[in-house]
Amino acid sequence: MNTSVLSGILLTIFSYFLFTLQDASVKWLVVALPVWQILFVRSVTIFVLCVAVGRGPLLRRSLRSPVLGPMILRNLLLLAAWLCYYTAARDLGLAELTTLYYAAPILITILAVPILKEDVPLLRWIAVVVGFIGVLVATDPFGTGLKLSLPVWLALLAAVFWAFSTVLLRKTALEEVTLVQMTISSGFFILFTGLAVTVTWVPPSLADVALMVATGLIAGIAQYALFEGMRRAPVSVLAPFEYSSLIWAFALGFLIWGDIPAFQVFIGAALIFSAGMIIILGERFGRRLTVG
């Protein structure tokens, strides 16, 4: 396999582990604090880290960046995805919500063809479908009956917005360095979440502040790994590895809250792992055949 592609895959898997760890932190914090407040502190932490590394030249380059417009569009899509996702979460169970949201990798693979002009081999399509079947098995959404409703449509919209934002990220990742993209993204969210925080702020404890800052550090490293992964490998290669976050979610749920996954979760996890292996083996042997 191409070394660049392999490093992109490993960085992507690592990033989704950290994003899942971030979600676990947010789940812990959201009991006492508004989501907007958590996201605000998270964004400030990432922005401060970026400025500490890049200083003035980074800020000037970010303001003059050729991807400033596309990055703002991407962050608007992300904001829409979060709003849809959290609104749907009020009425949908975790199994339904996760399954609907994980339509995103399939959409990403589909969008990569017309937008990024990527050539998506059959094995990548198979990997995406196998991974999605694994999510279906692990979450068992049809055990509770999945019916079309406003929350269901909102969850699907969240998947659509996330898919478009990920494809746009791949497009901008090739034109700008990662640190500039992180600075633009965190600055955007400071502005938008800051407006909401003015009316939703709740005085946090020192422990809450420490955990929110830690969440920002984790998110910052996760963003850097994700952006770098997108720079090194085609988005259609990386899309199935988004499913790995489901495995991390169940693992962290067990370690932190003592949740014991049902048997079908392990079957689903095996299918998700198989999806990743299909991609890796397909890239490796496909490259050998091309070279041969």
Coordinates of C-alpha atoms in Angstrom, one line a residue, residues 90-260:
R90 CA -34.0 14.3 22.1
D91 CA -36.5 11.9 20.5
L92 CA -34.5 9.1 19.0
G93 CA -32.7 6.3 20.8
L94 CA -29.0 5.9 20.4
A95 CA -29.3 2.9 18.1
E96 CA -31.6 4.7 15.7
L97 CA -29.6 7.9 15.8
T98 CA -26.3 6.2 15.3
T99 CA -27.6 4.1 12.4
L100 CA -29.1 7.1 10.5
Y101 CA -26.0 9.3 11.1
Y102 CA -23.7 6.6 9.8
A103 CA -25.3 6.9 6.4
A104 CA -22.7 9.7 6.0
P105 CA -19.7 7.5 4.8
I106 CA -21.9 6.1 2.0
L107 CA -22.9 9.7 1.0
I108 CA -19.2 10.7 1.3
T109 CA -18.2 8.0 -1.1
I110 CA -21.0 8.9 -3.5
L111 CA -20.2 12.7 -3.4
A112 CA -16.4 12.0 -3.9
V113 CA -17.2 11.0 -7.5
P114 CA -18.8 14.2 -8.9
I115 CA -17.2 16.8 -6.5
L116 CA -13.7 15.5 -6.1
K117 CA -13.5 13.6 -9.4
E118 CA -12.3 10.5 -7.5
D119 CA -12.3 7.1 -9.1
V120 CA -14.0 4.8 -6.6
P121 CA -13.2 1.1 -7.2
L122 CA -15.8 -1.6 -6.6
L123 CA -14.0 -2.8 -3.4
R124 CA -14.4 0.6 -1.8
W125 CA -18.2 0.5 -2.4
I126 CA -18.3 -3.0 -1.0
A127 CA -16.4 -1.8 2.1
V128 CA -18.8 1.1 2.8
V129 CA -21.8 -1.2 2.4
V130 CA -20.2 -3.9 4.7
G131 CA -19.4 -1.2 7.3
F132 CA -23.0 0.1 7.2
I133 CA -24.4 -3.4 7.6
G134 CA -22.1 -3.8 10.6
V135 CA -23.6 -0.6 12.2
L136 CA -27.1 -2.0 11.5
V137 CA -26.2 -5.3 13.2
A138 CA -24.5 -3.6 16.2
T139 CA -27.2 -1.0 16.9
D140 CA -30.2 -3.2 16.0
P141 CA -32.4 -0.2 15.1
F142 CA -35.2 -2.3 13.7
G143 CA -35.7 -4.1 17.0
T144 CA -37.6 -1.0 18.2
G145 CA -39.1 -0.2 14.8
L146 CA -37.8 2.6 12.7
K147 CA -40.5 4.9 11.4
L148 CA -40.3 8.1 9.3
S149 CA -40.8 11.1 11.5
L150 CA -39.3 14.6 12.0
P151 CA -36.4 13.3 14.2
V152 CA -35.6 10.6 11.7
W153 CA -35.4 13.2 8.9
L154 CA -33.3 15.5 11.1
A155 CA -30.8 12.7 11.7
L156 CA -30.6 12.0 8.0
L157 CA -30.1 15.7 7.3
A158 CA -27.2 15.6 9.9
A159 CA -25.6 12.8 7.9
V160 CA -26.0 14.7 4.7
F161 CA -24.5 17.9 6.1
W162 CA -21.6 16.0 7.6
A163 CA -21.0 14.2 4.3
F164 CA -20.8 17.5 2.4
S165 CA -18.6 19.1 5.0
T166 CA -16.2 16.1 4.9
V167 CA -15.9 16.2 1.1
L168 CA -15.4 20.0 1.2
L169 CA -12.6 19.4 3.8
R170 CA -10.8 17.0 1.4
K171 CA -11.0 19.8 -1.2
T172 CA -9.6 22.5 1.0
A173 CA -7.1 20.1 2.7
L174 CA -5.2 20.0 -0.6
E175 CA -4.9 23.8 -0.8
E176 CA -4.0 24.9 2.7
V177 CA -2.0 23.7 5.6
T178 CA -3.7 22.0 8.5
L179 CA -3.0 24.6 11.2
V180 CA -4.6 27.4 9.1
Q181 CA -7.7 25.3 8.6
M182 CA -7.9 24.6 12.3
T183 CA -7.5 28.3 13.1
I184 CA -10.3 29.3 10.7
S185 CA -12.6 26.6 11.9
S186 CA -12.1 27.3 15.7
G187 CA -12.4 31.0 15.1
F188 CA -15.7 30.6 13.3
F189 CA -17.1 28.5 16.1
I190 CA -16.0 30.9 18.8
L191 CA -18.1 33.6 17.1
F192 CA -21.2 31.5 16.7
T193 CA -21.1 29.6 20.0
G194 CA -20.1 32.8 21.7
L195 CA -23.4 34.4 20.7
A196 CA -25.4 31.5 22.2
V197 CA -23.2 31.4 25.4
T198 CA -24.2 35.0 26.2
V199 CA -27.7 33.8 27.1
T200 CA -27.0 30.2 28.2
W201 CA -23.9 30.5 30.4
V202 CA -23.8 28.5 33.6
P203 CA -21.0 29.1 36.1
P204 CA -18.8 26.0 35.9
S205 CA -16.8 24.3 38.7
L206 CA -13.0 24.2 38.5
A207 CA -13.3 20.5 37.6
D208 CA -15.7 21.3 34.8
V209 CA -13.4 24.0 33.4
A210 CA -10.5 21.5 33.5
L211 CA -12.5 18.9 31.7
M212 CA -13.8 21.4 29.1
V213 CA -10.2 22.5 28.4
A214 CA -9.1 18.9 28.2
T215 CA -11.9 18.3 25.7
G216 CA -10.6 21.1 23.6
L217 CA -7.1 19.6 23.7
I218 CA -8.4 16.2 22.6
A219 CA -10.5 17.8 19.9
G220 CA -7.6 19.9 18.6
I221 CA -5.4 16.8 18.2
A222 CA -8.3 15.0 16.6
Q223 CA -8.9 17.8 14.1
Y224 CA -5.2 17.9 13.3
A225 CA -5.1 14.1 12.7
L226 CA -8.3 14.2 10.6
F227 CA -7.1 17.1 8.4
E228 CA -3.7 15.5 7.9
G229 CA -5.4 12.2 7.0
M230 CA -7.5 13.9 4.5
R231 CA -4.4 15.4 2.9
R232 CA -2.8 12.0 2.5
A233 CA -5.5 9.7 1.2
P234 CA -8.6 9.9 -1.0
V235 CA -11.8 10.6 1.0
S236 CA -13.5 7.5 -0.5
V237 CA -10.7 5.4 1.0
L238 CA -11.1 7.0 4.4
A239 CA -14.9 7.1 4.6
P240 CA -15.4 3.5 5.9
F241 CA -13.0 4.1 8.8
E242 CA -15.5 6.6 10.2
Y243 CA -17.4 3.5 11.3
S244 CA -14.5 2.7 13.8
S245 CA -15.9 5.4 16.1
L246 CA -18.8 3.0 16.9
I247 CA -16.4 0.5 18.3
W248 CA -14.6 3.2 20.3
A249 CA -18.0 4.4 21.6
F250 CA -19.0 0.9 22.9
A251 CA -15.5 0.4 24.4
L252 CA -15.5 3.8 26.2
G253 CA -19.1 3.2 27.3
F254 CA -18.0 0.0 29.0
L255 CA -14.8 1.5 30.6
I256 CA -16.5 4.7 31.9
W257 CA -20.1 3.8 32.6
G258 CA -19.9 0.0 32.7
D259 CA -22.2 -0.5 29.7
I260 CA -21.9 -4.1 28.5

